[in-house]
Amino acid sequence: MNKHSMIFIGLDTHKEFHEVAYCEEQRGASPVHYGRIPSSKVSVKKLLRQFESKYPGATLHVVYEAGPCGYWIYRLITSLGHCGYVVAPSLIPKKPGEHIKTDRRDALKLVKLLKSEDLTPIYVPEPEDEAIRDLSRAREAAMKDLKEAKYQLKALLLRNNIRYEGTANWSKKHLRWLTELILPHPAQQIVLQEQLQTIDERIRRLERLDNELTHHVHQWRYYPVIKAIQAMRGVRLLVAVGVVAELGDLHRFDHPRKLMAYLGLVPSEHSTGGKRNMGPITKSGNGRARRLLIEGAHSYRYPANVSTELQLRQEGLPKDIVDIAWKAQLRLCKRYQRMSKKGKHYNLIITAIAREMAAYIWAIAKEVVLTPVNPKLRLSRVPA
């Protein structure tokens, strides 16, 4: 056996078990079905040890699909010194005539495609980065739940023709007014009180998550990047945390166009021969980061200006970063006005602004130097 040979291993992961297949690197070698192993840390370690003893000196390349089981398998493989790959199911080539799908076939297919280099691995965040991302998503989910509860209460009042004569909804005055309401039927009064309690609980839940998010972000290794990109207009703390938590290390993109394509903000294209057809944006990649950038792009419809709040966010930042943010604001505000005068659709303008915002965020992130993480020093809480 060649000392420097490679062994390709494919895992079709599930909650209770993993289907395993492997293939040697020799030309013409066919994928072999290994069998089924339990989905535990001990079983995966045992599997890798068996391949190490069977193929001494070989480099193990393990691949599996991204899914609900998370990234702990990848982190375990890389911490043991092997090569791990996680691929998106939507990017796995599939023959149009394939109509039979089994776990065994999926594992064999992964091995074959990995050997032929037809798979594109995705970016895997560090455990700490994934934890901040979960917290950021939990905060967003809490906000959605709060809005849903408020909509339900407003619908109840609308059905009973009850209107608030004040100006600010959900202020303290408005909430006191809601507690004083008396609905026609006792059953409706119960519904009103339950909805008021639900809103109060979800407001407190949102406040707790806001406090925890602020606390943990200040201790996060990406906090310098978050602080730096807040120099841009339309990028406050929640937008900055959400974008960085979803995208991770922006240094992995060697050009801003690749970041734009990753966010799905570039137009789709279907060209053949002498014809070139450009369609809507691809909407591939991370949808939450794309939505956050589009939300921030709305602020560029006003003339360029450094407000007091923006000035406070820029205090203490290097001059190069502040200059990039001001350059971005000048360009994007002018572009918004120029496209608006041409009669472009509002959504198209906002999407174009968001696409260029991603480029300026990439430029600012390149100015921040981060310390790389050693895979062997990761904290793993995966049960054995």
Tab-separated table of C-alpha atoms in Angstrom:
chain	number	residue	atom	x	y	z
A	1	MET	CA	0.000	0.000	0.000
A	2	ASN	CA	1.331	3.423	-0.917
A	3	LYS	CA	2.266	5.346	2.210
A	4	HIS	CA	0.937	8.606	0.812
A	5	SER	CA	-2.329	7.267	-0.601
A	6	MET	CA	-5.741	8.693	0.148
A	7	ILE	CA	-8.923	6.964	1.275
A	8	PHE	CA	-12.260	8.584	0.552
A	9	ILE	CA	-15.073	7.963	3.044
A	10	GLY	CA	-18.702	8.967	2.619
A	11	LEU	CA	-21.223	9.219	5.462
A	12	ASP	CA	-24.956	9.391	5.004
A	13	THR	CA	-25.794	10.811	8.415
A	14	HIS	CA	-28.977	10.260	10.399
A	15	LYS	CA	-30.116	10.704	13.976
A	16	GLU	CA	-29.614	7.083	15.025
A	17	PHE	CA	-27.005	5.783	12.547
A	18	HIS	CA	-24.563	6.623	9.767
A	19	GLU	CA	-24.324	4.734	6.488
A	20	VAL	CA	-20.665	4.389	5.474
A	21	ALA	CA	-18.978	3.823	2.122
A	22	TYR	CA	-15.341	4.196	1.075
A	23	CYS	CA	-13.113	4.120	-1.970
A	24	GLU	CA	-9.370	3.885	-2.576
A	25	GLU	CA	-7.535	6.468	-4.644
A	26	GLN	CA	-6.299	4.080	-7.371
A	27	ARG	CA	-7.692	4.736	-10.796
A	28	GLY	CA	-10.608	2.464	-11.549
A	29	ALA	CA	-11.269	1.603	-7.904
A	30	SER	CA	-14.980	1.248	-7.222
A	31	PRO	CA	-16.749	2.565	-4.105
A	32	VAL	CA	-17.349	-0.093	-1.475
A	33	HIS	CA	-20.243	-0.175	0.977
A	34	TYR	CA	-18.794	-0.487	4.473
A	35	GLY	CA	-21.983	-0.801	6.503
A	36	ARG	CA	-23.923	1.021	9.167
A	37	ILE	CA	-22.534	2.440	12.427
A	38	PRO	CA	-24.253	4.120	15.391
A	39	SER	CA	-24.341	7.917	15.332
A	40	SER	CA	-22.128	8.448	18.360
A	41	LYS	CA	-18.742	10.046	18.915
A	42	VAL	CA	-17.203	6.736	20.002
A	43	SER	CA	-18.447	4.956	16.868
A	44	VAL	CA	-17.020	7.590	14.527
A	45	LYS	CA	-13.652	7.456	16.314
A	46	LYS	CA	-13.654	3.670	16.090
A	47	LEU	CA	-14.444	3.861	12.358
A	48	LEU	CA	-11.509	6.194	11.714
A	49	ARG	CA	-9.160	3.991	13.758
A	50	GLN	CA	-10.181	0.967	11.697
A	51	PHE	CA	-9.347	2.761	8.453
A	52	GLU	CA	-6.054	3.979	9.946
A	53	SER	CA	-5.041	0.414	10.832
A	54	LYS	CA	-6.236	-0.995	7.497
A	55	TYR	CA	-4.489	1.714	5.456
A	56	PRO	CA	-1.447	2.819	7.499
A	57	GLY	CA	-0.049	6.155	6.419
A	58	ALA	CA	-3.102	6.999	4.288
A	59	THR	CA	-4.885	10.340	4.470
A	60	LEU	CA	-8.576	9.984	5.261
A	61	HIS	CA	-10.991	12.307	3.440
A	62	VAL	CA	-14.467	12.130	4.977
A	63	VAL	CA	-17.522	13.802	3.469
A	64	TYR	CA	-21.163	14.074	4.514
A	65	GLU	CA	-24.185	16.238	3.729
A	66	ALA	CA	-25.141	19.261	5.793
A	67	GLY	CA	-28.303	18.648	7.760
A	68	PRO	CA	-29.984	18.760	11.157
A	69	CYS	CA	-27.219	16.677	12.760
A	70	GLY	CA	-24.893	19.687	12.741
A	71	TYR	CA	-21.146	19.971	12.323
A	72	TRP	CA	-19.843	17.925	15.246
A	73	ILE	CA	-18.707	15.114	12.935
A	74	TYR	CA	-16.624	17.531	10.886
A	75	ARG	CA	-15.057	19.030	13.996
A	76	LEU	CA	-14.278	15.582	15.375
A	77	ILE	CA	-12.649	14.487	12.108
A	78	THR	CA	-10.504	17.614	11.761
A	79	SER	CA	-9.481	17.530	15.425
A	80	LEU	CA	-8.069	14.033	14.842
A	81	GLY	CA	-5.927	15.320	11.971
A	82	HIS	CA	-8.011	14.046	9.041
A	83	CYS	CA	-9.662	15.958	6.197
A	84	GLY	CA	-13.375	16.617	6.602
A	85	TYR	CA	-15.858	18.053	4.116
A	86	VAL	CA	-19.473	19.125	4.493
A	87	VAL	CA	-21.482	19.644	1.315
A	88	ALA	CA	-24.836	21.282	0.755
A	89	PRO	CA	-27.494	18.866	-0.566
A	90	SER	CA	-28.572	21.440	-3.171
A	91	LEU	CA	-25.049	21.470	-4.678
A	92	ILE	CA	-24.714	17.690	-5.098
A	93	PRO	CA	-24.946	16.701	-8.785
A	94	LYS	CA	-27.968	14.558	-9.550
A	95	LYS	CA	-28.861	12.697	-12.714
A	96	PRO	CA	-32.353	13.522	-14.029
A	97	GLY	CA	-33.074	9.825	-14.518
A	98	GLU	CA	-32.356	8.805	-10.920
A	99	HIS	CA	-35.580	7.778	-9.200
A	100	ILE	CA	-34.260	5.415	-6.514
A	101	LYS	CA	-32.826	6.891	-3.334
A	102	THR	CA	-31.485	4.828	-0.443
A	103	ASP	CA	-28.991	5.471	2.335
A	104	ARG	CA	-26.526	3.047	0.790
A	105	ARG	CA	-26.703	4.697	-2.615
A	106	ASP	CA	-26.303	8.147	-1.071
A	107	ALA	CA	-23.120	7.111	0.756
A	108	LEU	CA	-21.659	5.490	-2.372
A	109	LYS	CA	-22.557	8.552	-4.430
A	110	LEU	CA	-20.839	10.903	-1.978
A	111	VAL	CA	-17.627	8.855	-2.133
A	112	LYS	CA	-17.641	8.734	-5.915
A	113	LEU	CA	-18.231	12.469	-6.271
A	114	LEU	CA	-15.600	13.318	-3.661
A	115	LYS	CA	-13.006	11.241	-5.495
A	116	SER	CA	-13.826	12.900	-8.823
A	117	GLU	CA	-13.712	16.364	-7.167
A	118	ASP	CA	-17.296	17.145	-8.156
A	119	LEU	CA	-18.309	18.324	-4.686
A	120	THR	CA	-18.015	21.879	-3.366
A	121	PRO	CA	-17.560	21.936	0.437
A	122	ILE	CA	-19.336	24.588	2.467
A	123	TYR	CA	-17.913	26.826	5.169
A	124	VAL	CA	-18.182	25.345	8.657
A	125	PRO	CA	-18.278	27.861	11.529
A	126	GLU	CA	-16.359	27.420	14.753
A	127	PRO	CA	-18.391	26.228	17.792
A	128	GLU	CA	-18.268	29.675	19.389
A	129	ASP	CA	-19.371	31.322	16.131
A	130	GLU	CA	-22.247	28.875	15.772
A	131	ALA	CA	-23.334	29.591	19.362
A	132	ILE	CA	-23.514	33.343	18.682
A	133	ARG	CA	-25.425	32.617	15.482
A	134	ASP	CA	-27.947	30.527	17.419
A	135	LEU	CA	-28.374	33.353	19.919
A	136	SER	CA	-28.849	35.905	17.144
A	137	ARG	CA	-31.428	33.700	15.433
A	138	ALA	CA	-33.211	33.126	18.744
A	139	ARG	CA	-33.478	36.879	19.235
A	140	GLU	CA	-34.958	37.259	15.751
A	141	ALA	CA	-37.434	34.440	16.410
A	142	ALA	CA	-38.476	36.157	19.656
A	143	MET	CA	-39.135	39.371	17.742
A	144	LYS	CA	-41.285	37.496	15.205
A	145	ASP	CA	-43.271	35.835	18.007
A	146	LEU	CA	-43.854	39.217	19.656
A	147	LYS	CA	-45.083	40.756	16.402
A	148	GLU	CA	-47.406	37.799	15.815
A	149	ALA	CA	-48.929	38.203	19.287
A	150	LYS	CA	-49.474	41.930	18.671
A	151	TYR	CA	-51.127	41.232	15.323
A	152	GLN	CA	-53.510	38.762	16.971
A	153	LEU	CA	-54.510	41.314	19.597
A	154	LYS	CA	-55.053	44.019	16.973
A	155	ALA	CA	-57.243	41.622	14.984
A	156	LEU	CA	-59.362	40.951	18.078
A	157	LEU	CA	-59.908	44.668	18.643
A	158	LEU	CA	-60.666	45.287	14.969
A	159	ARG	CA	-63.352	42.602	14.956
A	160	ASN	CA	-65.008	44.363	17.886
A	161	ASN	CA	-64.625	47.851	16.347
A	162	ILE	CA	-62.377	49.066	19.177
A	163	ARG	CA	-59.869	51.731	18.156
A	164	TYR	CA	-57.097	53.463	20.028
A	165	GLU	CA	-57.258	57.235	19.691
A	166	GLY	CA	-53.655	57.816	20.748
A	167	THR	CA	-50.643	58.215	18.482
A	168	ALA	CA	-48.043	55.680	19.658
A	169	ASN	CA	-49.068	52.037	19.644
A	170	TRP	CA	-47.543	49.705	22.248
A	171	SER	CA	-46.346	52.583	24.390
A	172	LYS	CA	-46.918	52.511	28.150
A	173	LYS	CA	-50.025	54.627	27.699
A	174	HIS	CA	-51.327	52.267	25.036
A	175	LEU	CA	-50.686	49.199	27.215
A	176	ARG	CA	-52.538	50.817	30.150
A	177	TRP	CA	-55.440	51.540	27.815
A	178	LEU	CA	-55.521	47.880	26.776
A	179	THR	CA	-55.732	46.703	30.393
A	180	GLU	CA	-58.777	48.945	30.968
A	181	LEU	CA	-60.776	47.549	28.041
A	182	ILE	CA	-64.016	45.675	28.709
A	183	LEU	CA	-65.187	43.461	25.851
A	184	PRO	CA	-68.856	42.567	25.280
A	185	HIS	CA	-68.628	38.882	26.238
A	186	PRO	CA	-66.738	37.311	29.186
A	187	ALA	CA	-65.142	34.744	26.834
A	188	GLN	CA	-63.668	37.536	24.749
A	189	GLN	CA	-62.386	39.201	27.910
A	190	ILE	CA	-60.464	36.024	28.723
A	191	VAL	CA	-58.951	36.015	25.240
A	192	LEU	CA	-57.910	39.646	25.683
A	193	GLN	CA	-56.239	38.982	29.029
A	194	GLU	CA	-54.428	35.905	27.701
A	195	GLN	CA	-53.113	37.846	24.725
A	196	LEU	CA	-51.952	40.697	26.967
A	197	GLN	CA	-50.083	38.223	29.157
A	198	THR	CA	-48.538	36.622	26.072
A	199	ILE	CA	-47.322	39.982	24.815
A	200	ASP	CA	-45.867	40.832	28.219
A	201	GLU	CA	-44.050	37.490	28.398
A	202	ARG	CA	-42.631	37.867	24.909
A	203	ILE	CA	-41.486	41.428	25.596
A	204	ARG	CA	-39.559	40.170	28.626
A	205	ARG	CA	-38.147	37.292	26.598
A	206	LEU	CA	-36.945	39.723	23.930
A	207	GLU	CA	-35.304	41.938	26.554
A	208	ARG	CA	-33.480	38.934	28.057
A	209	LEU	CA	-32.170	37.853	24.675
A	210	ASP	CA	-31.096	41.414	23.827
A	211	ASN	CA	-29.093	41.614	27.045
A	212	GLU	CA	-27.479	38.218	26.524
A	213	LEU	CA	-26.657	38.953	22.901
A	214	THR	CA	-24.990	42.247	23.803
A	215	HIS	CA	-23.008	40.567	26.587
A	216	HIS	CA	-21.727	37.645	24.523
A	217	VAL	CA	-20.990	39.682	21.398
A	218	HIS	CA	-18.582	41.912	23.325
A	219	GLN	CA	-16.611	38.770	24.277
A	220	TRP	CA	-16.734	37.268	20.786
A	221	ARG	CA	-13.590	37.066	18.675
A	222	TYR	CA	-15.447	38.751	15.790
A	223	TYR	CA	-16.386	41.782	17.892
A	224	PRO	CA	-13.680	43.963	16.243
A	225	VAL	CA	-15.277	43.203	12.861
A	226	ILE	CA	-18.764	43.942	14.199
A	227	LYS	CA	-17.605	47.229	15.655
A	228	ALA	CA	-15.841	48.163	12.420
A	229	ILE	CA	-18.721	47.505	10.004
A	230	GLN	CA	-21.062	49.547	12.214
A	231	ALA	CA	-19.229	52.565	10.791
A	232	MET	CA	-21.424	52.091	7.723
A	233	ARG	CA	-24.811	53.674	7.433
A	234	GLY	CA	-27.687	51.243	7.908
A	235	VAL	CA	-25.556	48.747	9.851
A	236	ARG	CA	-26.324	48.859	13.563
A	237	LEU	CA	-25.513	46.250	16.165
A	238	LEU	CA	-28.246	43.731	15.324
A	239	VAL	CA	-27.581	43.910	11.583
A	240	ALA	CA	-23.822	43.688	12.097
A	241	VAL	CA	-24.108	40.707	14.454
A	242	GLY	CA	-26.544	38.926	12.166
A	243	VAL	CA	-24.424	39.393	9.040
A	244	VAL	CA	-21.140	38.358	10.678
A	245	ALA	CA	-22.751	35.435	12.519
A	246	GLU	CA	-24.223	34.104	9.285
A	247	LEU	CA	-21.197	34.708	7.051
A	248	GLY	CA	-18.376	33.967	9.486
A	249	ASP	CA	-14.858	34.783	8.351
A	250	LEU	CA	-15.096	37.226	5.443
A	251	HIS	CA	-11.395	36.754	4.710
A	252	ARG	CA	-12.272	33.480	2.965
A	253	PHE	CA	-13.654	35.513	0.040
A	254	ASP	CA	-10.718	36.733	-2.034
A	255	HIS	CA	-12.943	39.105	-4.014
A	256	PRO	CA	-16.164	40.975	-3.111
A	257	ARG	CA	-17.943	39.558	-6.162
A	258	LYS	CA	-17.660	36.106	-4.616
A	259	LEU	CA	-19.344	37.412	-1.469
A	260	MET	CA	-22.124	38.941	-3.568
A	261	ALA	CA	-22.636	35.616	-5.330
A	262	TYR	CA	-22.593	33.757	-2.005
A	263	LEU	CA	-25.361	36.042	-0.728
A	264	GLY	CA	-27.449	35.455	-3.845
A	265	LEU	CA	-27.491	39.158	-4.728
A	266	VAL	CA	-26.150	38.733	-8.270
A	267	PRO	CA	-28.531	38.400	-11.247
A	268	SER	CA	-29.179	34.972	-12.670
A	269	GLU	CA	-28.157	34.297	-16.241
A	270	HIS	CA	-29.251	31.918	-18.979
A	271	SER	CA	-27.161	32.574	-22.060
A	272	THR	CA	-26.522	30.412	-25.082
A	273	GLY	CA	-24.997	31.122	-28.433
A	274	GLY	CA	-25.298	34.812	-29.225
A	275	LYS	CA	-28.106	35.397	-26.728
A	276	ARG	CA	-27.592	36.633	-23.184
A	277	ASN	CA	-30.583	36.586	-20.856
A	278	MET	CA	-30.262	38.131	-17.396
A	279	GLY	CA	-32.904	37.251	-14.825
A	280	PRO	CA	-33.700	38.106	-11.186
A	281	ILE	CA	-31.165	37.621	-8.414
A	282	THR	CA	-30.231	34.019	-7.690
A	283	LYS	CA	-31.242	34.124	-3.972
A	284	SER	CA	-28.719	31.376	-3.297
A	285	GLY	CA	-26.606	31.099	-0.186
A	286	ASN	CA	-27.584	32.584	3.157
A	287	GLY	CA	-31.034	34.159	3.016
A	288	ARG	CA	-30.915	35.775	6.449
A	289	ALA	CA	-27.726	37.721	5.729
A	290	ARG	CA	-29.197	38.833	2.406
A	291	ARG	CA	-32.372	40.049	4.099
A	292	LEU	CA	-30.434	41.978	6.748
A	293	LEU	CA	-28.426	43.784	4.075
A	294	ILE	CA	-31.580	44.657	2.166
A	295	GLU	CA	-33.084	46.074	5.354
A	296	GLY	CA	-29.998	48.215	5.872
A	297	ALA	CA	-30.021	49.389	2.246
A	298	HIS	CA	-33.256	51.347	2.800
A	299	SER	CA	-31.338	54.006	4.765
A	300	TYR	CA	-29.475	55.146	1.631
A	301	ARG	CA	-32.576	56.715	0.118
A	302	TYR	CA	-31.741	59.888	2.075
A	303	PRO	CA	-28.838	62.275	1.274
A	304	ALA	CA	-25.386	61.444	2.597
A	305	ASN	CA	-24.975	62.594	6.171
A	306	VAL	CA	-23.135	61.553	9.340
A	307	SER	CA	-25.717	61.628	12.106
A	308	THR	CA	-24.959	61.867	15.804
A	309	GLU	CA	-25.652	58.160	16.269
A	310	LEU	CA	-23.383	57.228	13.366
A	311	GLN	CA	-20.684	59.511	14.730
A	312	LEU	CA	-20.836	57.696	18.064
A	313	ARG	CA	-20.472	54.331	16.328
A	314	GLN	CA	-17.414	55.574	14.436
A	315	GLU	CA	-15.594	56.906	17.492
A	316	GLY	CA	-12.394	55.025	18.221
A	317	LEU	CA	-12.246	53.339	14.810
A	318	PRO	CA	-9.200	53.684	12.517
A	319	LYS	CA	-9.330	56.430	9.911
A	320	ASP	CA	-9.115	53.919	7.048
A	321	ILE	CA	-12.342	52.234	8.141
A	322	VAL	CA	-14.172	55.544	8.607
A	323	ASP	CA	-13.018	56.656	5.147
A	324	ILE	CA	-14.331	53.452	3.570
A	325	ALA	CA	-17.702	53.950	5.297
A	326	TRP	CA	-17.947	57.569	4.100
A	327	LYS	CA	-16.942	56.568	0.576
A	328	ALA	CA	-19.654	53.908	0.630
A	329	GLN	CA	-22.269	56.393	1.806
A	330	LEU	CA	-21.398	58.926	-0.903
A	331	ARG	CA	-21.500	56.332	-3.653
A	332	LEU	CA	-24.614	54.481	-2.533
A	333	CYS	CA	-26.684	57.608	-1.871
A	334	LYS	CA	-25.797	58.955	-5.312
A	335	ARG	CA	-26.548	55.634	-6.942
A	336	TYR	CA	-29.930	55.452	-5.272
A	337	GLN	CA	-30.853	58.933	-6.574
A	338	ARG	CA	-29.506	58.172	-10.043
A	339	MET	CA	-31.411	54.894	-10.380
A	340	SER	CA	-34.552	56.488	-8.969
A	341	LYS	CA	-34.461	59.263	-11.585
A	342	LYS	CA	-34.152	56.630	-14.312
A	343	GLY	CA	-37.451	55.157	-13.136
A	344	LYS	CA	-36.067	51.889	-11.794
A	345	HIS	CA	-38.304	49.836	-9.539
A	346	TYR	CA	-37.812	50.477	-5.831
A	347	ASN	CA	-37.021	46.835	-5.021
A	348	LEU	CA	-34.442	46.693	-7.797
A	349	ILE	CA	-32.726	49.813	-6.434
A	350	ILE	CA	-32.622	48.463	-2.879
A	351	THR	CA	-31.207	45.144	-4.086
A	352	ALA	CA	-28.464	46.929	-6.035
A	353	ILE	CA	-27.600	49.012	-2.957
A	354	ALA	CA	-27.480	45.896	-0.763
A	355	ARG	CA	-25.174	44.196	-3.254
A	356	GLU	CA	-22.667	47.039	-3.055
A	357	MET	CA	-23.058	47.233	0.729
A	358	ALA	CA	-21.730	43.676	0.872
A	359	ALA	CA	-18.632	44.780	-1.042
A	360	TYR	CA	-17.916	47.641	1.362
A	361	ILE	CA	-18.481	45.387	4.375
A	362	TRP	CA	-15.954	42.995	2.858
A	363	ALA	CA	-13.474	45.860	2.414
A	364	ILE	CA	-13.879	46.956	6.036
A	365	ALA	CA	-13.526	43.395	7.331
A	366	LYS	CA	-10.252	43.039	5.402
A	367	GLU	CA	-8.847	45.903	7.507
A	368	VAL	CA	-9.401	43.934	10.736
A	369	VAL	CA	-6.812	41.309	11.688
A	370	LEU	CA	-8.163	38.242	13.491
A	371	THR	CA	-6.388	35.412	15.272
A	372	PRO	CA	-7.004	32.009	13.600
A	373	VAL	CA	-8.502	29.181	15.627
A	374	ASN	CA	-6.571	25.964	16.216
A	375	PRO	CA	-8.897	22.993	15.436
A	376	LYS	CA	-7.245	20.879	18.132
A	377	LEU	CA	-8.159	23.423	20.823
A	378	ARG	CA	-11.885	23.461	20.075
A	379	LEU	CA	-14.245	22.811	22.964
A	380	SER	CA	-16.514	19.880	22.146
A	381	ARG	CA	-19.605	19.064	24.161
A	382	VAL	CA	-20.800	16.248	21.935
A	383	PRO	CA	-21.734	13.234	24.108
A	384	ALA	CA	-19.807	10.052	23.583
